[in-house]
Backbone as a ProteinNet text record, in pm:
[ID]
protein_1_A
[PRIMARY]
MAWSRPVGWVLDHVVYRTTVKGRENVPTGGPVIFAGNHISFLDGPVMFGASPRPMHILVKQEMFKGFLGQVLTASGQLPVDRRGDRTALQRCREVLDAGRCVGILPEGTRGSGAAADINGGVAWLALNSGPPVVPVAILGTRTGAEHLDSVPRPGRRFHVSFGNALTLARRAGESGRASMDRAALEIRAALAGHVQDSIQLSGQPLPFADARQDLTAVAGTPADDH
[TERTIARY]
14576.7	14526.3	14639.7	14744.2	14899.8	14847.2	14738.2	14758.4	14631.6	14523.7	14442.2	14500	14622.4	14696.4	14729.1	14759	14795.5	14678.6	14556.2	14417.7	14398.8	14389.3	14341.2	14401.7	14542.2	14638.1	14601	14551.6	14539.8	14401.2	14271.4	14155.2	14189.3	14242.8	14257.9	14376.4	14475.6	14587.6	14546.8	14528.2	14475.4	14351.3	14226.3	14120.4	14106.4	14084.3	14038.1	14224.5	14181.5	14311.1	14235.8	14334.2	14292.9	14425.9	14390.4	14480.3	14456	14550.2	14554.8	14636.8	14585.4	14637.8	14647	14748.1	14744	14786.9	14846.7	14907.7	14962.7	15060	15138.2	15101.5	14911.5	14829.9	14793.1	14822.7	14805.1	14921.4	14912.2	14967.3	15058.1	15163.1	15253.7	15272.4	15234.7	15196.1	15080.6	15040.5	14988.4	14794.5	14695.1	14547.1	14509.8	14467.1	14370.5	14219.5	14159.6	13986.2	14008.2	13971.5	13963.9	13803.2	13773.2	13625.6	13587.9	13546.2	13514.8	13360.1	13356.1	13209.9	13186.7	13056.1	13002.3	12896.8	12969.5	12867.3	12827.1	12952.8	12927.5	12988.8	12928.7	12947.6	13125.7	13192.6	13327.7	13423.1	13334.8	13465.4	13500.2	13451.6	13574.1	13665.3	13674.8	13785.4	13897.2	13810.5	13913.1	13963.6	13896.6	14026.2	14105	14060.8	14171.9	14266.2	14276.2	14352.3	14427.5	14400.8	14460.5	14567.3	14497	14563.4	14705.9	14773.7	14893.9	14947	14843	14827.9	14714	14739.1	14593.8	14460.6	14358.4	14273.3	14156.8	14087.1	14003.9	13829	13794.9	13671.5	13535.9	13464.2	13297.3	13232.4	13166.4	13099	12978.1	12848.3	12729.9	12733.2	12660.1	12688.5	12620.2	12518.4	12446.5	12595.8	12675.2	12777.3	12872.7	12864.6	12938	12856.4	12848.6	12802.5	12897.5	12858.2	12957.1	13088.2	13102.9	13258.9	13310.7	13216	13256.9	13264.1	13190.5	13165.3	13310	13339.6	13493.2	13629.1	13587.1	13698.2	13693.2	13570.4	13593	13633.1	13603.8	13658	13773.4	13894.8	14023.2	14063.6	14007.6	14081.8	14090.1	14025.3	13982.2	13886.1	13789.8	13713.5	13576.7	13508.1	13434.9	13276.2	13183.6	13071.7	12972.5	12868.1	12792.9	12685.1	12600.5	12426.2	12362.8	12325.9	12313.2	12193.5	12089.4	11982.6	12054.1	12190.1	12248.7	12289	12423.1	12555.3	12661.7	12599.5	12724.8	12830	12818.9	12921.1	12995.7	12971	13048.4	13157.6	13064.7	13193.4	13252.8	13204.2	13293.3	13415.9	13430.7	13493.6	13629.5	13559.4	13639.7	13762.5	13688.2	13729.5	13871	13839.5	13974.9	14079.4	14003	14131.6	14197.1	14125.5	14213.6	14304	14249.1	14320.8	14444.8	14458.5	14557.1	14671	14636.3	14716.5	14701.1	14604.7	14525.5	14454.3	14444.2	14327.2	14198.1	14068.9	13970.1	13915.5	13860.2	13772	13590.7	13575.7	13438.3	13348.3	13246.7	13190.8	13056.6	13073.4	12972.7	12829.7	12858	12715.5	12606.1	12632.7	12549.7	12521.4	12499.6	12479.2	12502.1	12485.3	12516.7	12416.1	12494.1	12406.3	12498.6	12482.5	12540	12696.4	12707	12845	12928.6	12805.5	12855.9	12864	12849.3	12844.2	12779.9	12645.1	12565.6	12540.3	12505.6	12505.5	12568	12614.6	12672	12606.9	12679.5	12625.2	12703.6	12646.8	12717.8	12821.3	12831.7	12958.9	13104.3	13151.6	13236	13289	13237.7	13242.7	13237.8	13180.3	13213.3	13365.3	13378.1	13479.2	13627.6	13590.7	13706.1	13705.7	13591.2	13589.2	13627.4	13630.5	13634.2	13798.3	13816.5	13957.7	14058.8	14004.1	14112.2	14202.5	14161.7	14259.3	14250	14337	14294.6	14194	14093	14008.1	14101.2	14094.2	14145.7	14028.9	13986.2	13844.8	13947.7	13849.2	13866.1	13786	13825.4	13695.9	13698.6	13633.4	13646.5	13561.5	13597.8	13528.3	13553.1	13400	13432.1	13372	13378.7	13314.8	13158.5	13091.2	12962.5	12949.7	12914.6	12895.8	12736.9	12722.5	12603.8	12486.8	12378.7	12276	12264.8	12400.3	12409.1	12308.5	12289.6	12233.8	12318.3	12294.5	12298.8	12392.4	12367.8	12439.8	12506.3	12534.1	12635.3	12766.3	12795.6	12955.1	13009.6	13112.5	13183.4	13252.5	13307.5	13384.7	13515.5	13588.4	13693.5	13825.9	13909.1	13971.3	13891.2	13795.7	13775.2	13865	13855.9	13929.7	13876.6	13962.2	13898.7	13957.8	13895.5	14026.8	13975.2	14098.6	14114.3	14207.4	14152.6	14223.7	14201	14321.3	14364.5	14332.4	14259.8	14302.9	14340.2	14383.6	14434.9	14375.7	14455.5	14419.2	14315.9	14238.4	14148.4	14146.1	14186.4	14185.9	14077.9	13997.4	13899.9	13899.9	13829	13836.1	13763.1	13698.3	13578.6	13621	13576.9	13599	13571	13641.8	13588.6	13449.8	13369.9	13252.4	13117.9	13209.7	13060.2	13051.5	12908.4	12811.9	12883.2	12836.7	12878.1	12805.2	12659.5	12594.9	12670.6	12675.9	12714.6	12813.3	12956.8	13088.5	13041	12936	12918.3	12861.3	12772.2	12706.6	12807.5	12922.7	13033.7	13108.9	13158.7	13210.7	13194	13027.6	12992.7	12965.1	12984.3	12981.6	13120.2	13197.4	13356.1	13403.7	13361.7	13399.2	13306.6	13175.9	13117.5	13128.5	13189.4	13216.2	13382.7	13448.8	13595.2	13561	13486	13482.5	13381	13283	13231.6	13310.9	13370.6	13490.1	13574.3	13644.1	13734.4	13704.3	13553.1	13538.6	13490.9	13436.7	13432.1	13566.3	13623.3	13802.9	13844.7	13809.7	13882.1	13811.9	13706.7	13593.9	13711.3	13685.8	13749.8	13911.6	13942.8	14108.1	14130.5	14015.3	14017.5	13904.4	13827	13737.7	13612.9	13620.2	13511.6	13393	13275.4	13143.4	13104.2	13070.1	12943.9	12830.8	12757.9	12699.8	12558.1	12446	12342.2	12253.7	12187.1	12176	12006.4	12011.8	11871.3	11836.8	11885.3	11830.6	11833.1	11721.1	11729.3	11854.3	11955.4	11999.1	11981	12051.9	11994	12133	12051.6	12210.5	12183.7	12129.9	12121.8	12244.2	12347.2	12432.3	12535.1	12587.3	12671.7	12634.1	12510.7	12464	12408	12352.5	12274.2	12363.9	12492.8	12581.1	12544.5	12530.5	12552	12659	12576.2	12750.4	12784.9	12742.1	12862.3	12872	12876.9	12918.2	13104.8	13161.7	13299.8	13348.4
9305	9149.4	9090.3	9148.5	9100	9139.6	9211.5	9289.8	9160.8	9111.8	9023.3	8887.9	8846.5	8732.4	8688.1	8787.5	8764.6	8773.6	8885.5	8871.4	8746.2	8683	8526.3	8426.4	8427.1	8378.6	8435.2	8498.9	8584.1	8490.5	8508.8	8425.4	8260.3	8257.2	8076.5	8021	8150.9	8048.4	8180.3	8248.5	8347.8	8364.1	8397.9	8409.1	8233.3	8154	8016.3	7934.1	7824.6	7714.1	7634.6	7670.7	7558.1	7436.8	7329.8	7241.7	7262.7	7245.2	7221.9	7096	7059.1	6960.8	6952.9	6849.3	6864.7	6964.9	7067.6	7194.3	7141.9	7038.6	6959.6	6904.7	6891.9	6894.8	6987.1	7101.9	7239.6	7279.5	7288.4	7306.1	7443	7460.6	7561.5	7714.4	7641.8	7786.9	7729.6	7833.1	7826.4	7854.4	7841.5	7887	7765.2	7744.7	7633.9	7694.6	7598.9	7621.6	7559	7594.4	7525.6	7553.9	7391.5	7387.6	7318.2	7412.8	7379.6	7350.7	7227.6	7239.2	7369.4	7373.5	7502.3	7480.6	7505.2	7460.6	7629.6	7726.4	7867	7994.1	8098.9	8205.3	8225.1	8141.7	8222.4	8062.8	7992.2	7880.4	7956.1	8086.3	8130.1	8178.7	8260.3	8324.3	8238.9	8104.5	8024.1	7960.2	7900.1	7826.2	7925.2	8054.4	8191.6	8169.1	8188.3	8182.3	8066.8	7935.1	7806.8	7770.8	7827.2	7810.7	7812.3	7788.7	7789.8	7905.4	7963.5	8029	8119.3	8279.6	8356.9	8327.5	8354.2	8311.5	8424.6	8414.6	8513.9	8468	8443.2	8416.4	8473.1	8391.4	8433.9	8419.8	8531.3	8608.1	8631.8	8609.8	8645.1	8780.4	8885.5	9033.3	9086.9	9025.7	9124.3	9138.4	9112.6	9111.6	9249.7	9290.9	9396.5	9520.4	9557.8	9693.4	9761.4	9904.9	9961.3	9948.1	9948.6	9877.7	9758.5	9651.1	9536	9497.2	9589.1	9578.2	9645.8	9729.9	9792.1	9690.3	9612.4	9535.3	9394.3	9385.1	9244.6	9272.7	9420.8	9471.6	9488.3	9528.3	9577.5	9422	9298.8	9194.6	9097.4	9149.6	9098	8983.6	8977.2	8884.3	8926.7	8851.9	8864.5	8818.8	8930.5	8920.4	8827.2	8741.1	8647.1	8692.5	8648	8710.4	8512.9	8510.5	8373.1	8314.5	8401.4	8349.6	8285.2	8312.8	8305.7	8394.4	8365.6	8468	8468.8	8465.3	8464.4	8518.9	8663.7	8769	8706.3	8664.7	8604.4	8476.4	8424.8	8296.1	8335.8	8461.4	8552.3	8593.6	8674.7	8708.1	8624.9	8507.7	8378.3	8325.2	8310.3	8284.5	8388.6	8465.9	8594.6	8570.4	8550.8	8562.9	8398.5	8300.5	8175.3	8210.9	8242.7	8272.5	8355	8445.8	8545.8	8446.5	8315.2	8205.4	8198.9	8283.4	8339.3	8216	8175.2	8077.1	8167.6	8101.2	8090.5	8017.9	8050.6	7988.8	7977.5	7855	7859.6	7731	7765.7	7709.1	7615.4	7524.6	7492.5	7428.6	7362.4	7361.4	7471.4	7586	7729.3	7833	7712.1	7784.4	7722.7	7738	7668.6	7567.3	7461.8	7333	7222.1	7100.6	7030.7	6973.4	7024.5	7070.2	6918.3	6840.5	6670.6	6678.3	6764.1	6746.6	6698.7	6682.7	6583.9	6610.7	6782.5	6857.7	6939.2	6995.8	7117.2	7156.6	7335.4	7399.3	7378	7393.5	7335.5	7477.9	7571	7676.1	7640.2	7553.9	7518.3	7386.5	7316	7233.4	7344.4	7438.4	7500.7	7588.7	7602.2	7671.1	7566.5	7460.6	7343.2	7328.2	7309.9	7274.1	7361.3	7515.5	7595.2	7635.5	7687.7	7748.5	7641.5	7507.3	7421.2	7389.9	7457.5	7436.6	7307.2	7251.9	7149.8	7195.6	7113.4	7164.9	7104.4	7163.7	7118.1	7095.2	6981.8	6971.5	7019.1	7070.6	7118.7	7122.8	7039.5	6976.3	7116.7	7171.5	7227.4	7225.7	7192.9	7108.1	7220.9	7232.1	7272.9	7426.9	7500.2	7647.7	7630.5	7507.7	7507.3	7364.4	7378.2	7197.9	7181.2	7069.4	7008.2	7099.1	7086.5	7176	7336.2	7410.3	7549.2	7601.2	7715.4	7813.4	7790.2	7833.9	7852	7972.1	8128.9	8235	8257	8105.7	8145.3	8155.5	8215.9	8253.6	8203	8093.4	8016.3	8088	8059.1	8113.6	8125.1	8290.9	8217.6	8131.3	8058.1	7971.8	7820.2	7805.8	7673.3	7609.2	7481.2	7396.4	7389.7	7410.5	7381.6	7315.1	7245.7	7163.5	7168.3	7189.2	7232.5	7163.5	7072.3	6992.8	7003.2	7023.3	6994.3	6869.8	6844.7	6722.2	6659.4	6570.4	6592.9	6626.8	6706.2	6813.1	6716.1	6758.6	6673.6	6767.2	6691.3	6778.6	6703	6809.8	6740	6793.8	6768.5	6787.5	6722.2	6795	6738	6627.1	6516.6	6410.9	6411.9	6345	6359.6	6258.7	6396.9	6311.4	6319.1	6415.8	6419.3	6550.9	6563.5	6706.2	6812.7	6931	7010.4	6980.4	6962.8	6941.3	6797.8	6706.7	6560.4	6589.2	6626.3	6687	6803.4	6874.8	6941	6846.6	6790.8	6693	6607.7	6532.6	6437.8	6497.6	6589.2	6724.1	6737.4	6781.5	6809.8	6705.3	6598.3	6447.2	6403.5	6391	6401	6496.7	6594.9	6727.1	6667.7	6648.4	6646.5	6529.5	6412.4	6296.9	6320.5	6407.7	6411.5	6476.8	6604.7	6677.1	6597.3	6544	6440.7	6327.9	6261.4	6182.4	6218	6358.3	6400.1	6432.8	6548.6	6553.3	6423.3	6290.4	6160.5	6177.1	6126.7	6103.4	6191.6	6327.9	6414	6425.7	6393.8	6341.9	6244.4	6148.3	6028.8	6053.4	6095.9	6165.4	6233.8	6347.5	6456.9	6414.4	6364.8	6296.8	6411.1	6527.9	6645.7	6571.2	6610.1	6533.1	6670.1	6646	6782.3	6782.4	6944	6961	6926.1	6954.6	6914.1	7018.3	6968.8	7069.7	7109.2	7274	7306.1	7409.9	7400.3	7438	7395	7422.5	7337.4	7429.9	7344	7433.9	7481.7	7625.6	7682.9	7638.9	7602.3	7563.3	7615.1	7738.4	7821.6	7914.3	7914.1	7998	7977.9	8084.9	8061.5	7942.7	7925.1	7800.5	7888.4	7755.3	7850	7896.4	7856.6	7889	7783.7	7823.7	7731.7	7609.8	7501.2	7420.6	7427.4	7445.8	7487.3	7619.5	7676.2	7822	7853.6	7885.6	7920.6	8033.6
12487.2	12502.9	12594.8	12616	12680.6	12802.6	12873.2	13083.7	13085.2	13005.1	13028.7	13091.2	13009.6	13065.9	13216	13311.1	13424.8	13510.9	13441.8	13528.2	13497.9	13421.3	13430	13497.3	13525.8	13615.5	13761.5	13805	13919.1	13984.4	13863	13883.2	13932.4	13839.1	13846.3	13992	13999.4	14105.8	14217.9	14255.8	14365.5	14426.1	14345.4	14399.2	14413.7	14318.7	14334.1	14344.9	14344.3	14336.9	14192.8	14109.9	13978.9	13938.7	13901.7	13888.7	13758.4	13653.9	13529.5	13492.5	13408.2	13294.3	13168.5	13094.5	12991.6	12880.7	12926.2	12855.3	12711.7	12745.2	12660.1	12522.8	12531.4	12425.3	12347.4	12398.6	12310.8	12200.6	12099.1	11983.7	12025.9	12014.1	12064.1	11942.6	11810	11730.9	11619.8	11544	11467.9	11520.4	11446.1	11501.2	11629	11679.8	11791.8	11817.4	11795.5	11836.5	12008.3	12056.6	12252.2	12245	12280	12288.6	12441.2	12529.7	12654.9	12683.3	12802.4	12886.5	12962.4	12974.3	13020.9	13151.2	13254.7	13381.7	13466.9	13451.1	13529.3	13423	13449.7	13372.3	13411.4	13532.1	13511.2	13402.2	13344.6	13252.1	13190.1	13089.2	13021	13061.8	13148.4	13220.2	13278.7	13319.4	13391.1	13301.3	13199.1	13074.9	13006.1	12995.8	12964.8	13070.1	13168.1	13265.5	13290.8	13239	13241	13114.6	13009.2	12895.5	12865.5	12781.5	12788	12655.5	12605.3	12494.7	12499.4	12459.9	12478	12391.7	12379	12287.6	12313.4	12176.9	12189.9	12234.7	12356.5	12390.4	12352.6	12255.7	12259.7	12365.2	12386.9	12496.6	12471.9	12549.9	12500.7	12504.4	12375.4	12328.8	12435.9	12523.2	12633.3	12769.3	12757.7	12864.2	12823.4	12711.7	12636.3	12665.9	12796.8	12851.3	12948.9	12951.9	13058.6	13091	13176.9	13205.2	13193.1	13192.4	13186.4	13042	12945	12833.1	12783.1	12840.2	12805.6	12827.7	12938.3	12953.7	12861.4	12863.2	12762.6	12619.2	12575.6	12445.3	12421.2	12535	12554	12568	12580	12649.6	12499.6	12426.7	12293.5	12300.3	12353.8	12346.9	12264.5	12179.3	12078.5	12134.6	12115	12147.2	12015.5	12047.2	12014.2	12042.2	11918.4	11940	11940.8	12100.3	12114.2	12022	11956.3	11887.5	11717	11753.6	11590.8	11542.1	11540.6	11482.2	11364.2	11256.3	11122.4	11143	11191.6	11247	11320.1	11409.7	11513.1	11472.2	11374.9	11302.6	11258	11133.5	11043.3	11125.1	11279.1	11296.9	11378.5	11434.2	11442.9	11344.7	11253.2	11129.2	11125.7	11101.9	11098.6	11201.5	11329.4	11418.8	11428.1	11321.8	11319.6	11210.4	11086.4	10989.2	10998.4	11105.5	11135.5	11217.1	11255.9	11315.4	11466.3	11524.3	11666.9	11718.9	11854.6	11906.9	11934.8	11934.5	11972.6	12075.8	12195.2	12285.7	12295	12233.5	12247.1	12376.9	12407.3	12465.9	12430.9	12336.6	12219.1	12261	12423	12453.7	12442.1	12425.2	12430.3	12527.9	12602.1	12749.8	12855.3	13007	13114.5	13147.7	13214.8	13213.4	13305.7	13274.4	13329.5	13308.2	13179.9	13172.9	13084.4	13066.8	13001.7	12852.8	12809	12649	12586.7	12628.9	12508	12425.4	12421.2	12275.4	12232.4	12137	12111.8	11975.8	11960.6	11821	11729.9	11591.5	11501	11461.5	11513.1	11500	11507.2	11637.7	11646.1	11524	11486.3	11352.9	11192.5	11193.2	11096.5	11095.4	11211.5	11197.8	11189.6	11268.4	11206.5	11076.1	11020.3	10864.8	10777.1	10798.3	10719.5	10720.6	10847.3	10885.1	10918.9	10931.5	10962.9	11101.3	11173.7	11283	11376	11446.8	11543.4	11656.4	11709.7	11807.4	11947.2	12021.8	12168	12290.1	12294.1	12378.6	12524.3	12585	12729.7	12843.9	12909.8	13058.8	13159.2	13202	13326.5	13414.1	13553.5	13634.9	13767.6	13888.6	13982.2	13975	13871.8	13888.4	13938	13925.6	13976.6	14028.6	14136.3	14214.1	14238.1	14265.1	14310.2	14261.6	14363.7	14309.1	14318.6	14309.2	14305.3	14171.6	14187.8	14092	13983.3	13841.4	13783	13765.3	13849.5	13862.1	14001.3	14073.8	14166.9	14156.3	14243.7	14246.6	14370.7	14288.8	14384.7	14521.3	14611.2	14724	14693.2	14737.7	14664.2	14775.8	14699.8	14755	14731.9	14625.5	14579.9	14501.7	14485.7	14382	14246.2	14158.8	13990.7	13921.3	13852.3	13755	13618.4	13548.5	13389.5	13343	13196.1	13151.6	12986.1	12944.2	12783.2	12732.4	12668.5	12595	12476.8	12369.2	12276.2	12182	12071.6	11947.2	11865.2	11843.5	11707.6	11573.5	11474.1	11336.8	11250.5	11178	11083.2	10930.8	10870.8	10745.5	10661.7	10532.5	10483.9	10361.7	10388.4	10282.4	10154.1	10088.5	9884.6	9900.1	9846.8	9806.4	9907.3	10007.5	10119.1	10067.3	10155.6	10089.8	10225.1	10225.3	10317.8	10443.6	10384.5	10536.8	10586.3	10523.1	10599.6	10659.7	10601.9	10688.3	10784.8	10795.7	10934.9	11062.7	10996.5	11114.6	11168.3	11084.7	11137.2	11211.5	11184.6	11268.3	11405.6	11410.5	11509.4	11618.8	11545.6	11611.6	11669	11601.2	11644.2	11765.8	11758.5	11883.5	11992.1	11934.7	12068.6	12147.7	12075.5	12122.2	12199.8	12161.9	12217.2	12348.7	12330.3	12460.6	12553.9	12538.8	12617.8	12704.2	12635.9	12689.2	12747.9	12706.5	12793.3	12897.6	12934.1	13027.6	13140.1	13096.2	13153.5	13245	13132.4	13180.5	13291.2	13300.5	13373.2	13535.1	13468.7	13622	13686.4	13637.9	13668.4	13751.8	13685.6	13729	13878.2	13830.1	13928.5	14100.3	14055.4	14105.6	14183.7	14110.2	14079.8	13991.2	14035.2	13971.1	13893.9	13786.6	13745.5	13840.6	13817.1	13893.3	13822.6	13897	13835.2	13763.7	13635	13522.6	13607.1	13590.3	13639.4	13505.4	13387.7	13287.8	13159.7	13072.2	12957	12841.5	12753.4	12699.4	12561.7	12558.2	12447	12318.8	12234.7	12147	12008.1	12026	11864.3	11868.3	11981.5	11967.3	11870.4	11799.9	11673.8	11568	11599	11500.9	11358.3	11291.1	11140.6	10995.9	11069.4	10937.1	10839.6	10714.1	10582.6	10577.9	10565.6	10622.8	10449.7	10347.1	10227.1	10212.8	10312.9	10313.7	10336.8	10236.1	10246.9	10264.1
[MASK]
++++++++++++++++++++++++++++++++++++++++++++++++++++++++++++++++++++++++++++++++++++++++++++++++++++++++++++++++++++++++++++++++++++++++++++++++++++++++++++++++++++++++++++++++++++++++++++++++++++++++++++++++++++++++++++++++++

């Protein structure tokens, strides 16, 4: 996985021009969940390259084919079935329990990136593994009315900002479902708020949403499952 870090840096700072803010908000040790907004297929690699710590990113399993699949596997990325995948969540939990970092784009698929809705997988991981969740705003990887599959021209300015870490825990007397719902709401609010703050600071607006979001990815794990 070490070789993929320079590759991510080259993508961010040679192929594109990426401004990175908030690295000091990322815990320097222990497990961390990075939760980023999702507007382009480049969001995962861009987040990876901007982060001060390496991470294992959940990538749709359809990408794990041929040479690209070999690269994704070798770089430590994790396949996920977007129809609902408990196996992917368990793999993420193992990574976190080992003290490493996981990157998730919890909106489920590419859209406006406003984090109006997120899936429950990130909340389940936060409650069952206990790591802090760092909201990540990713801007510029898709702009205006560009198609969801568009490839930004080299040299475009991207903005990546790491927000304040959020720690979640079950409350006494709270059911598993209630804990999951509350955690998901808190994560969504933190991510959506950080995205809006980053828009104000960077001057880079979100793109138009031209596809309905699919929120089934890594969801569906029972709230009371430990």
